[in-house]
mmCIF file of C-alpha atoms in Angstrom:
data_model
loop_
_atom_site.group_PDB
_atom_site.id
_atom_site.type_symbol
_atom_site.label_atom_id
_atom_site.label_comp_id
_atom_site.label_asym_id
_atom_site.label_seq_id
_atom_site.Cartn_x
_atom_site.Cartn_y
_atom_site.Cartn_z
ATOM 1 C CA MET V 1 42.607 -152.494 -17.689
ATOM 2 C CA GLU V 2 39.290 -152.975 -16.355
ATOM 3 C CA LEU V 3 37.107 -149.877 -15.202
ATOM 4 C CA ASP V 4 37.190 -149.612 -11.143
ATOM 5 C CA TRP V 5 33.928 -148.807 -10.359
ATOM 6 C CA ASN V 6 35.183 -148.229 -6.671
ATOM 7 C CA ILE V 7 36.860 -144.958 -7.659
ATOM 8 C CA LEU V 8 33.581 -143.391 -9.628
ATOM 9 C CA ARG V 9 30.808 -141.065 -7.886
ATOM 10 C CA ARG V 10 27.449 -142.611 -7.902
ATOM 11 C CA GLU V 11 26.559 -140.480 -10.982
ATOM 12 C CA GLU V 12 29.615 -141.590 -13.031
ATOM 13 C CA GLN V 13 28.908 -145.035 -12.385
ATOM 14 C CA THR V 14 25.058 -144.422 -13.612
ATOM 15 C CA MET V 15 26.308 -142.891 -16.560
ATOM 16 C CA TYR V 16 28.786 -145.877 -17.709
ATOM 17 C CA ARG V 17 26.139 -148.539 -16.627
ATOM 18 C CA LEU V 18 23.404 -146.781 -18.787
ATOM 19 C CA ARG V 19 25.801 -146.079 -21.790
ATOM 20 C CA GLY V 20 26.026 -149.807 -21.768
ATOM 21 C CA LEU V 21 22.426 -150.591 -21.914
ATOM 22 C CA TYR V 22 21.673 -147.874 -24.677
ATOM 23 C CA GLU V 23 24.275 -149.325 -26.985
ATOM 24 C CA ARG V 24 22.874 -153.017 -26.368
ATOM 25 C CA TYR V 25 19.547 -151.439 -28.082
ATOM 26 C CA GLY V 26 21.427 -149.910 -30.795
ATOM 27 C CA TYR V 27 21.499 -146.311 -29.671
ATOM 28 C CA ARG V 28 24.795 -144.537 -30.498
ATOM 29 C CA ARG V 29 26.730 -141.768 -28.755
ATOM 30 C CA PHE V 30 25.372 -138.042 -29.940
ATOM 31 C CA LYS V 31 28.413 -135.894 -28.942
ATOM 32 C CA MET V 32 27.868 -131.682 -29.049
ATOM 33 C CA SER V 33 29.428 -128.296 -28.579
ATOM 34 C CA LYS V 34 28.979 -126.696 -25.072
ATOM 35 C CA PHE V 35 27.301 -124.050 -26.972
ATOM 36 C CA GLU V 36 24.805 -123.311 -30.005
ATOM 37 C CA GLU V 37 23.462 -120.222 -31.494
ATOM 38 C CA TYR V 38 21.123 -118.489 -29.063
ATOM 39 C CA ASP V 39 18.472 -118.108 -31.637
ATOM 40 C CA LEU V 40 18.053 -121.879 -31.691
ATOM 41 C CA TYR V 41 17.130 -121.650 -28.096
ATOM 42 C CA VAL V 42 14.918 -118.275 -28.156
ATOM 43 C CA ARG V 43 12.793 -119.696 -30.769
ATOM 44 C CA ASN V 44 11.954 -122.560 -28.697
ATOM 45 C CA LYS V 45 11.973 -121.390 -25.346
ATOM 46 C CA ASP V 46 8.559 -122.641 -24.151
ATOM 47 C CA PHE V 47 10.009 -126.071 -24.747
ATOM 48 C CA LEU V 48 12.746 -125.165 -22.286
ATOM 49 C CA VAL V 49 12.911 -125.498 -18.430
ATOM 50 C CA SER V 50 13.805 -122.024 -18.369
ATOM 51 C CA ASP V 51 14.294 -118.975 -20.969
ATOM 52 C CA ARG V 52 17.264 -117.618 -19.042
ATOM 53 C CA MET V 53 20.458 -118.556 -20.747
ATOM 54 C CA ILE V 54 24.309 -117.764 -20.375
ATOM 55 C CA THR V 55 25.033 -115.796 -23.903
ATOM 56 C CA PHE V 56 28.119 -114.432 -25.314
ATOM 57 C CA THR V 57 29.134 -112.914 -28.796
ATOM 58 C CA ASP V 58 31.573 -114.951 -30.612
ATOM 59 C CA ALA V 59 34.160 -113.527 -33.138
ATOM 60 C CA ARG V 60 31.853 -113.656 -35.700
ATOM 61 C CA GLY V 61 29.496 -111.291 -34.041
ATOM 62 C CA VAL V 62 26.962 -114.307 -33.782
ATOM 63 C CA LEU V 63 25.188 -114.203 -30.331
ATOM 64 C CA MET V 64 25.680 -117.730 -28.647
ATOM 65 C CA ALA V 65 24.343 -119.778 -25.296
ATOM 66 C CA LEU V 66 25.971 -122.132 -23.341
ATOM 67 C CA LYS V 67 23.596 -125.224 -24.090
ATOM 68 C CA PRO V 68 20.572 -125.268 -21.673
ATOM 69 C CA ASP V 69 19.077 -128.192 -23.541
ATOM 70 C CA VAL V 70 20.344 -131.214 -25.750
ATOM 71 C CA THR V 71 17.212 -132.446 -27.373
ATOM 72 C CA LEU V 72 17.137 -129.231 -29.575
ATOM 73 C CA SER V 73 20.285 -129.851 -30.666
ATOM 74 C CA ILE V 74 19.608 -133.510 -31.547
ATOM 75 C CA ILE V 75 16.386 -132.471 -33.467
ATOM 76 C CA LYS V 76 18.457 -129.646 -35.419
ATOM 77 C CA ASN V 77 21.220 -132.173 -36.534
ATOM 78 C CA THR V 78 18.554 -134.671 -37.606
ATOM 79 C CA ARG V 79 17.932 -135.008 -41.170
ATOM 80 C CA GLU V 80 14.630 -136.151 -42.701
ATOM 81 C CA GLY V 81 14.349 -139.425 -44.869
ATOM 82 C CA GLU V 82 17.130 -141.391 -43.061
ATOM 83 C CA ALA V 83 16.688 -145.001 -43.164
ATOM 84 C CA GLY V 84 14.990 -146.086 -39.904
ATOM 85 C CA PRO V 85 14.321 -144.186 -36.679
ATOM 86 C CA ARG V 86 17.810 -142.219 -35.875
ATOM 87 C CA LYS V 87 18.592 -143.703 -32.182
ATOM 88 C CA VAL V 88 21.167 -141.538 -30.251
ATOM 89 C CA TYR V 89 22.070 -141.328 -26.479
ATOM 90 C CA TYR V 90 24.131 -138.521 -24.913
ATOM 91 C CA ASN V 91 26.061 -137.907 -21.719
ATOM 92 C CA GLU V 92 26.084 -133.834 -21.390
ATOM 93 C CA THR V 93 26.215 -130.965 -19.172
ATOM 94 C CA VAL V 94 23.415 -128.347 -19.839
ATOM 95 C CA TYR V 95 23.909 -124.950 -18.070
ATOM 96 C CA ARG V 96 20.625 -123.476 -16.904
ATOM 97 C CA SER V 97 18.349 -122.078 -13.861
ATOM 98 C CA GLY V 98 15.352 -123.926 -12.579
ATOM 99 C CA LYS V 99 12.153 -122.133 -12.397
ATOM 100 C CA GLY V 100 12.070 -119.183 -10.120
ATOM 101 C CA ASP V 101 15.858 -119.848 -9.449
ATOM 102 C CA GLU V 102 18.424 -117.155 -10.115
ATOM 103 C CA ALA V 103 21.414 -119.379 -9.743
ATOM 104 C CA PHE V 104 22.741 -121.020 -12.743
ATOM 105 C CA GLN V 105 23.897 -124.529 -12.505
ATOM 106 C CA GLU V 106 25.980 -127.197 -14.490
ATOM 107 C CA ILE V 107 23.633 -130.137 -14.817
ATOM 108 C CA LEU V 108 24.807 -133.563 -15.973
ATOM 109 C CA GLN V 109 22.560 -135.502 -17.917
ATOM 110 C CA THR V 110 22.430 -138.577 -19.911
ATOM 111 C CA GLY V 111 19.624 -139.775 -21.796
ATOM 112 C CA LEU V 112 18.461 -141.098 -25.437
ATOM 113 C CA GLU V 113 16.436 -139.615 -28.378
ATOM 114 C CA CYS V 114 14.581 -141.959 -30.939
ATOM 115 C CA ILE V 115 13.340 -139.873 -34.028
ATOM 116 C CA GLY V 116 11.882 -140.864 -37.166
ATOM 117 C CA ASP V 117 8.991 -142.987 -38.426
ATOM 118 C CA LEU V 118 8.100 -144.571 -34.974
ATOM 119 C CA ASP V 119 5.795 -147.335 -34.641
ATOM 120 C CA LEU V 120 4.160 -149.114 -31.265
ATOM 121 C CA TYR V 121 7.651 -151.088 -31.011
ATOM 122 C CA HIS V 122 9.794 -147.870 -30.561
ATOM 123 C CA LEU V 123 7.221 -146.407 -27.993
ATOM 124 C CA TYR V 124 7.702 -149.425 -26.023
ATOM 125 C CA GLU V 125 11.414 -149.519 -26.521
ATOM 126 C CA VAL V 126 11.928 -146.007 -24.971
ATOM 127 C CA ILE V 127 9.629 -146.553 -22.046
ATOM 128 C CA ALA V 128 11.080 -149.956 -21.410
ATOM 129 C CA LEU V 129 14.726 -148.163 -21.563
ATOM 130 C CA ALA V 130 13.474 -145.905 -18.815
ATOM 131 C CA VAL V 131 12.100 -148.396 -16.464
ATOM 132 C CA GLU V 132 15.568 -150.390 -17.332
ATOM 133 C CA SER V 133 17.538 -147.154 -16.638
ATOM 134 C CA LEU V 134 15.926 -146.359 -13.314
ATOM 135 C CA ALA V 135 16.266 -149.837 -12.091
ATOM 136 C CA ALA V 136 19.889 -149.805 -12.905
ATOM 137 C CA ILE V 137 20.224 -146.833 -10.422
ATOM 138 C CA SER V 138 18.084 -148.266 -7.351
ATOM 139 C CA PRO V 139 15.479 -150.989 -6.992
ATOM 140 C CA ASP V 140 13.017 -148.619 -5.275
ATOM 141 C CA TYR V 141 11.706 -146.368 -8.356
ATOM 142 C CA VAL V 142 8.467 -145.627 -10.087
ATOM 143 C CA LEU V 143 7.712 -144.454 -13.397
ATOM 144 C CA ASP V 144 4.641 -142.218 -13.775
ATOM 145 C CA VAL V 145 3.033 -141.992 -17.526
ATOM 146 C CA SER V 146 0.404 -139.965 -18.929
ATOM 147 C CA HIS V 147 -1.015 -139.280 -22.385
ATOM 148 C CA VAL V 148 -1.568 -135.988 -24.032
ATOM 149 C CA GLY V 149 -4.128 -137.623 -26.199
ATOM 150 C CA LEU V 150 -6.046 -138.971 -23.499
ATOM 151 C CA VAL V 151 -6.009 -135.850 -21.487
ATOM 152 C CA SER V 152 -7.032 -133.382 -24.247
ATOM 153 C CA GLY V 153 -9.571 -135.982 -25.126
ATOM 154 C CA PHE V 154 -10.960 -135.748 -21.500
ATOM 155 C CA MET V 155 -11.101 -132.061 -21.796
ATOM 156 C CA GLU V 156 -12.948 -132.091 -25.177
ATOM 157 C CA ALA V 157 -15.548 -134.198 -23.905
ATOM 158 C CA ALA V 158 -16.103 -132.128 -20.885
ATOM 159 C CA GLY V 159 -16.404 -128.836 -23.083
ATOM 160 C CA VAL V 160 -13.502 -127.144 -21.808
ATOM 161 C CA GLU V 161 -12.256 -124.470 -24.520
ATOM 162 C CA GLU V 162 -8.908 -124.509 -25.756
ATOM 163 C CA ALA V 163 -7.981 -121.433 -24.367
ATOM 164 C CA ASP V 164 -8.960 -122.770 -20.902
ATOM 165 C CA TYR V 165 -6.688 -126.051 -21.222
ATOM 166 C CA PRO V 166 -3.513 -124.293 -19.042
ATOM 167 C CA GLU V 167 -5.893 -123.434 -16.205
ATOM 168 C CA VAL V 168 -7.168 -127.066 -16.184
ATOM 169 C CA MET V 169 -3.726 -128.543 -16.383
ATOM 170 C CA ALA V 170 -2.151 -126.208 -13.747
ATOM 171 C CA ALA V 171 -5.161 -127.438 -11.393
ATOM 172 C CA VAL V 172 -4.341 -131.344 -12.786
ATOM 173 C CA ARG V 173 -0.728 -130.812 -12.017
ATOM 174 C CA ALA V 174 -1.152 -129.707 -8.615
ATOM 175 C CA LYS V 175 -3.606 -132.132 -7.929
ATOM 176 C CA ASN V 176 -5.762 -129.408 -6.589
ATOM 177 C CA LEU V 177 -9.398 -129.911 -6.724
ATOM 178 C CA ALA V 178 -10.530 -126.955 -5.039
ATOM 179 C CA ALA V 179 -9.056 -124.797 -7.869
ATOM 180 C CA LEU V 180 -10.865 -127.397 -10.668
ATOM 181 C CA GLY V 181 -14.363 -126.796 -8.930
ATOM 182 C CA ASP V 182 -13.784 -123.239 -9.081
ATOM 183 C CA PHE V 183 -13.170 -123.450 -12.566
ATOM 184 C CA CYS V 184 -16.236 -125.394 -13.435
ATOM 185 C CA ARG V 185 -18.328 -122.952 -11.227
ATOM 186 C CA ARG V 186 -17.011 -120.050 -13.032
ATOM 187 C CA LYS V 187 -17.515 -121.723 -16.391
ATOM 188 C CA GLY V 188 -20.933 -122.865 -15.558
ATOM 189 C CA LEU V 189 -19.939 -126.789 -16.113
ATOM 190 C CA SER V 190 -22.355 -129.438 -14.867
ATOM 191 C CA GLY V 191 -21.616 -131.756 -11.894
ATOM 192 C CA THR V 192 -21.390 -134.577 -14.234
ATOM 193 C CA VAL V 193 -18.501 -132.716 -16.272
ATOM 194 C CA GLN V 194 -16.902 -131.638 -13.115
ATOM 195 C CA ALA V 195 -16.792 -135.304 -12.303
ATOM 196 C CA LEU V 196 -14.959 -136.315 -15.560
ATOM 197 C CA LEU V 197 -12.472 -133.545 -15.203
ATOM 198 C CA GLU V 198 -11.924 -134.678 -11.448
ATOM 199 C CA ARG V 199 -10.540 -138.016 -13.001
ATOM 200 C CA LEU V 200 -7.699 -136.343 -14.206
ATOM 201 C CA VAL V 201 -6.722 -135.348 -10.578
ATOM 202 C CA THR V 202 -7.682 -138.454 -8.671
ATOM 203 C CA THR V 203 -6.670 -141.066 -11.170
ATOM 204 C CA TYR V 204 -3.475 -142.666 -9.996
ATOM 205 C CA GLY V 205 -2.557 -146.818 -10.086
ATOM 206 C CA THR V 206 -0.797 -149.276 -12.225
ATOM 207 C CA MET V 207 -1.571 -149.197 -15.807
ATOM 208 C CA ASP V 208 -3.603 -152.290 -15.930
ATOM 209 C CA THR V 209 -5.960 -151.202 -13.126
ATOM 210 C CA VAL V 210 -6.420 -147.622 -14.087
ATOM 211 C CA LEU V 211 -6.985 -148.522 -17.751
ATOM 212 C CA ALA V 212 -9.696 -150.626 -16.637
ATOM 213 C CA GLU V 213 -11.296 -148.050 -14.669
ATOM 214 C CA LEU V 214 -11.231 -145.577 -17.442
ATOM 215 C CA ALA V 215 -12.400 -148.061 -20.534
ATOM 216 C CA PRO V 216 -16.079 -147.056 -20.276
ATOM 217 C CA LEU V 217 -14.935 -143.348 -20.496
ATOM 218 C CA CYS V 218 -12.834 -143.698 -23.409
ATOM 219 C CA VAL V 219 -15.064 -145.353 -25.796
ATOM 220 C CA GLY V 220 -16.767 -142.330 -27.039
ATOM 221 C CA GLY V 221 -14.090 -139.990 -28.725
ATOM 222 C CA LYS V 222 -12.051 -140.880 -31.221
ATOM 223 C CA LYS V 223 -8.819 -139.245 -29.132
ATOM 224 C CA THR V 224 -9.445 -140.817 -25.805
ATOM 225 C CA ARG V 225 -10.097 -144.114 -27.664
ATOM 226 C CA GLU V 226 -6.919 -144.309 -29.497
ATOM 227 C CA ALA V 227 -4.874 -143.010 -26.657
ATOM 228 C CA TRP V 228 -6.560 -145.544 -24.046
ATOM 229 C CA GLU V 229 -5.754 -148.318 -27.168
ATOM 230 C CA GLU V 230 -1.930 -147.006 -27.127
ATOM 231 C CA LEU V 231 -1.497 -146.958 -23.072
ATOM 232 C CA SER V 232 -3.333 -150.638 -23.211
ATOM 233 C CA SER V 233 -0.920 -152.027 -25.855
ATOM 234 C CA LEU V 234 2.146 -150.644 -23.965
ATOM 235 C CA CYS V 235 0.873 -152.032 -20.731
ATOM 236 C CA THR V 236 0.574 -155.430 -22.358
ATOM 237 C CA LEU V 237 4.155 -155.322 -23.690
ATOM 238 C CA LEU V 238 5.556 -154.111 -20.399
ATOM 239 C CA LYS V 239 3.888 -156.940 -18.602
ATOM 240 C CA ALA V 240 5.003 -159.420 -20.899
ATOM 241 C CA ASN V 241 8.705 -158.697 -20.103
ATOM 242 C CA GLY V 242 8.384 -158.173 -16.732
ATOM 243 C CA LEU V 243 8.505 -154.342 -16.422
ATOM 244 C CA GLY V 244 5.119 -153.380 -15.630
ATOM 245 C CA ASP V 245 5.006 -153.584 -11.847
ATOM 246 C CA LYS V 246 6.349 -150.061 -11.269
ATOM 247 C CA VAL V 247 4.994 -148.335 -14.101
ATOM 248 C CA TYR V 248 1.970 -146.030 -12.834
ATOM 249 C CA LEU V 249 -0.697 -144.024 -15.044
ATOM 250 C CA ASP V 250 -0.832 -140.609 -13.463
ATOM 251 C CA PHE V 251 -2.318 -137.584 -15.293
ATOM 252 C CA SER V 252 -0.867 -134.902 -13.392
ATOM 253 C CA VAL V 253 2.838 -135.476 -15.145
ATOM 254 C CA GLU V 254 3.604 -132.505 -17.028
ATOM 255 C CA GLY V 255 3.570 -132.282 -20.987
ATOM 256 C CA ASP V 256 2.888 -129.113 -22.910
ATOM 257 C CA MET V 257 0.222 -129.573 -25.343
ATOM 258 C CA ASP V 258 2.172 -127.430 -27.842
ATOM 259 C CA TYR V 259 4.996 -129.624 -27.665
ATOM 260 C CA TYR V 260 4.057 -133.123 -26.639
ATOM 261 C CA SER V 261 1.779 -135.163 -28.926
ATOM 262 C CA GLY V 262 1.466 -138.521 -26.900
ATOM 263 C CA LEU V 263 3.167 -140.225 -24.017
ATOM 264 C CA VAL V 264 4.983 -138.216 -21.111
ATOM 265 C CA PHE V 265 6.499 -139.551 -18.464
ATOM 266 C CA ARG V 266 8.467 -138.827 -15.027
ATOM 267 C CA GLY V 267 10.829 -141.311 -13.251
ATOM 268 C CA PHE V 268 11.466 -140.892 -9.532
ATOM 269 C CA LEU V 269 13.644 -142.600 -6.718
ATOM 270 C CA LYS V 270 12.794 -143.197 -2.920
ATOM 271 C CA ASN V 271 14.286 -140.244 -0.843
ATOM 272 C CA LEU V 272 14.139 -137.866 -3.812
ATOM 273 C CA ALA V 273 11.450 -135.492 -4.043
ATOM 274 C CA ALA V 274 12.404 -134.168 -7.268
ATOM 275 C CA GLY V 275 12.008 -136.669 -10.509
ATOM 276 C CA VAL V 276 15.439 -137.812 -12.010
ATOM 277 C CA LEU V 277 13.828 -138.379 -15.036
ATOM 278 C CA SER V 278 11.792 -136.646 -17.776
ATOM 279 C CA GLY V 279 10.697 -137.591 -21.184
ATOM 280 C CA GLY V 280 8.002 -138.212 -23.815
ATOM 281 C CA GLN V 281 6.664 -137.593 -27.387
ATOM 282 C CA TYR V 282 7.737 -134.492 -28.717
ATOM 283 C CA ASP V 283 6.426 -134.926 -32.626
ATOM 284 C CA LYS V 284 4.893 -131.158 -32.424
ATOM 285 C CA MET V 285 8.649 -129.960 -31.295
ATOM 286 C CA VAL V 286 9.958 -131.629 -34.295
ATOM 287 C CA GLU V 287 7.237 -130.214 -36.467
ATOM 288 C CA LYS V 288 7.841 -127.023 -35.455
ATOM 289 C CA MET V 289 11.382 -126.872 -36.285
ATOM 290 C CA GLY V 290 10.368 -127.658 -39.789
ATOM 291 C CA LYS V 291 10.896 -131.672 -39.781
ATOM 292 C CA ARG V 292 8.093 -134.232 -40.392
ATOM 293 C CA CYS V 293 8.706 -137.176 -38.201
ATOM 294 C CA GLY V 294 7.916 -138.561 -34.755
ATOM 295 C CA ALA V 295 10.344 -138.233 -31.890
ATOM 296 C CA MET V 296 10.666 -139.738 -28.295
ATOM 297 C CA GLY V 297 13.235 -139.847 -25.645
ATOM 298 C CA PHE V 298 14.113 -139.084 -22.102
ATOM 299 C CA ALA V 299 16.740 -137.507 -19.649
ATOM 300 C CA ILE V 300 17.985 -138.440 -16.679
ATOM 301 C CA TYR V 301 19.247 -135.407 -14.275
ATOM 302 C CA LEU V 302 22.611 -137.456 -12.974
ATOM 303 C CA ASN V 303 23.237 -134.253 -10.369
ATOM 304 C CA GLU V 304 19.972 -135.588 -8.255
ATOM 305 C CA LEU V 305 21.599 -138.782 -7.606
ATOM 306 C CA GLU V 306 24.151 -136.570 -5.077
ATOM 307 C CA ARG V 307 21.412 -136.290 -2.967
ATOM 308 C CA LEU V 308 21.347 -140.059 -2.344
ATOM 309 C CA GLY V 309 24.776 -139.882 -0.790
ATOM 310 C CA PRO V 310 28.089 -141.223 -2.052
ATOM 311 C CA ALA V 311 28.294 -144.852 -3.388
ATOM 312 C CA ARG V 312 29.660 -146.779 -1.089
ATOM 313 C CA PRO V 313 32.062 -149.654 -2.238
ATOM 314 C CA GLN V 314 32.121 -152.864 -0.587
ATOM 315 C CA TYR V 315 36.025 -152.536 -0.176
ATOM 316 C CA ASP V 316 38.336 -149.470 0.278
ATOM 317 C CA ALA V 317 40.692 -151.029 -1.583
ATOM 318 C CA ASP V 318 42.185 -154.156 -3.187
ATOM 319 C CA VAL V 319 45.124 -154.470 -0.844
ATOM 320 C CA LEU V 320 45.044 -152.749 2.389
ATOM 321 C CA VAL V 321 48.694 -152.370 3.117
ATOM 322 C CA LEU V 322 49.810 -151.716 6.845
ATOM 323 C CA TYR V 323 53.054 -150.218 7.625
ATOM 324 C CA ASP V 324 54.891 -148.535 10.774
ATOM 325 C CA ASP V 325 58.035 -146.911 11.531
ATOM 326 C CA THR V 326 59.966 -150.149 11.362
ATOM 327 C CA THR V 327 59.019 -150.843 7.952
ATOM 328 C CA ASP V 328 61.583 -150.624 5.250
ATOM 329 C CA LEU V 329 60.357 -147.727 3.068
ATOM 330 C CA GLN V 330 61.896 -148.932 -0.424
ATOM 331 C CA ALA V 331 60.486 -152.490 -0.132
ATOM 332 C CA LEU V 332 57.109 -150.791 0.774
ATOM 333 C CA THR V 333 57.329 -148.237 -1.937
ATOM 334 C CA ARG V 334 58.368 -151.343 -4.375
ATOM 335 C CA ARG V 335 55.551 -153.362 -3.324
ATOM 336 C CA LEU V 336 53.061 -150.726 -3.793
ATOM 337 C CA ALA V 337 54.480 -150.127 -7.580
ATOM 338 C CA ALA V 338 54.230 -153.639 -8.075
ATOM 339 C CA LEU V 339 50.576 -154.065 -6.993
ATOM 340 C CA ALA V 340 49.573 -150.871 -9.132
ATOM 341 C CA GLY V 341 51.325 -152.547 -12.257
ATOM 342 C CA ARG V 342 48.966 -155.485 -11.710
ATOM 343 C CA GLY V 343 45.878 -153.463 -11.745
ATOM 344 C CA LYS V 344 45.672 -153.580 -7.863
ATOM 345 C CA ARG V 345 44.223 -150.938 -6.107
ATOM 346 C CA ALA V 346 46.374 -150.471 -2.923
ATOM 347 C CA LEU V 347 46.057 -148.152 0.120
ATOM 348 C CA ALA V 348 49.055 -147.627 2.609
ATOM 349 C CA ARG V 349 47.746 -146.879 5.895
ATOM 350 C CA ARG V 350 49.462 -146.930 9.356
ATOM 351 C CA GLN V 351 46.202 -148.361 10.745
ATOM 352 C CA ALA V 352 43.285 -150.615 9.461
ATOM 353 C CA GLU V 353 40.334 -149.410 11.834
ATOM 354 C CA GLY V 354 37.514 -148.257 9.615
ATOM 355 C CA LEU V 355 39.155 -149.632 6.462
ATOM 356 C CA GLN V 356 38.393 -152.888 4.511
ATOM 357 C CA GLY V 357 40.655 -154.388 1.808
ATOM 358 C CA LYS V 358 39.924 -157.462 -0.127
ATOM 359 C CA GLU V 359 43.365 -158.541 1.111
ATOM 360 C CA THR V 360 45.385 -157.274 3.763
ATOM 361 C CA LEU V 361 49.480 -157.208 3.725
ATOM 362 C CA ASP V 362 50.921 -156.100 7.186
ATOM 363 C CA LEU V 363 54.626 -155.028 6.893
ATOM 364 C CA ARG V 364 54.648 -153.716 10.111
ATOM 365 C CA GLY V 365 57.237 -154.725 12.878
ATOM 366 C CA GLY V 366 60.000 -155.140 10.277
ATOM 367 C CA LYS V 367 58.147 -157.852 8.461
ATOM 368 C CA GLN V 368 59.376 -158.421 4.818
ATOM 369 C CA ALA V 369 57.676 -157.279 1.862
#
């Protein structure tokens, strides 16, 4: 029997569509337990959205935690030296509280990870699948992309000390020019340097437009030049495949420099202020876990789709069956059972107002089934 999309919630429909998309690109399902050893998370707590977890002690006396994250488990279960990148996707529930939020939530996530010896194609593939994932949910989306190498290169060129990176990035993420100006005055940085840092706040636009504007600023340093060239190559590939129109460069996209090493990105849908997709290259995270390989992936927060309201099917049923007090109930029940046996979704009602069926079967007034 074919899957009946009309009986699924919006997030369930999205999950099934994306599963098909990822499998077409060679990704395989990763399934994990609801919990991992607490030590895995506490050693990497800065990588998590929140360091608050639901914990318990198992029969062995080992402290466990309901999983607040999937990526760490995938890295943990990835062996070095596998032939070709390991490409996995997942549909999992994570348990965590948001930043500053006391309440724990069950958050339904789907996403993918590509781990191993990654080249430019693999980076493009993950970005392209992020774009196609958003498009599968809604035509009204944008994907905002940043690059840790370009951002850190700008700060190096401006003479910002590494210890001050978090303060600068806090101003960039908030798009707070006043805070950035205050930082430059306190550090005695010149107006020219301040103008360079302000580009991190004010830069926003399609990839090709912004890259053309930034090209003269990225020729001096090795880090900025390599990041610019990588972004430019990705832009060319996205445009060649018709995927570049809604991809923007925005350096306020958050990416912890202790964990992310290159591309970082977030996806947004119209009428949803919070991003529904988050991802990036997390080579440093893999390295911190003792493995030497590249890694890139993203997660989609399916719970956020509930804010869009329920997915409204075109029809309430395949067959709308109308009956009244004169209807032979034996005939009615036989007809409903026969329809169900043929895979039809039948809905029996006394009135048709407000309902739409692909077909209508009227058994009122003693009509025969």
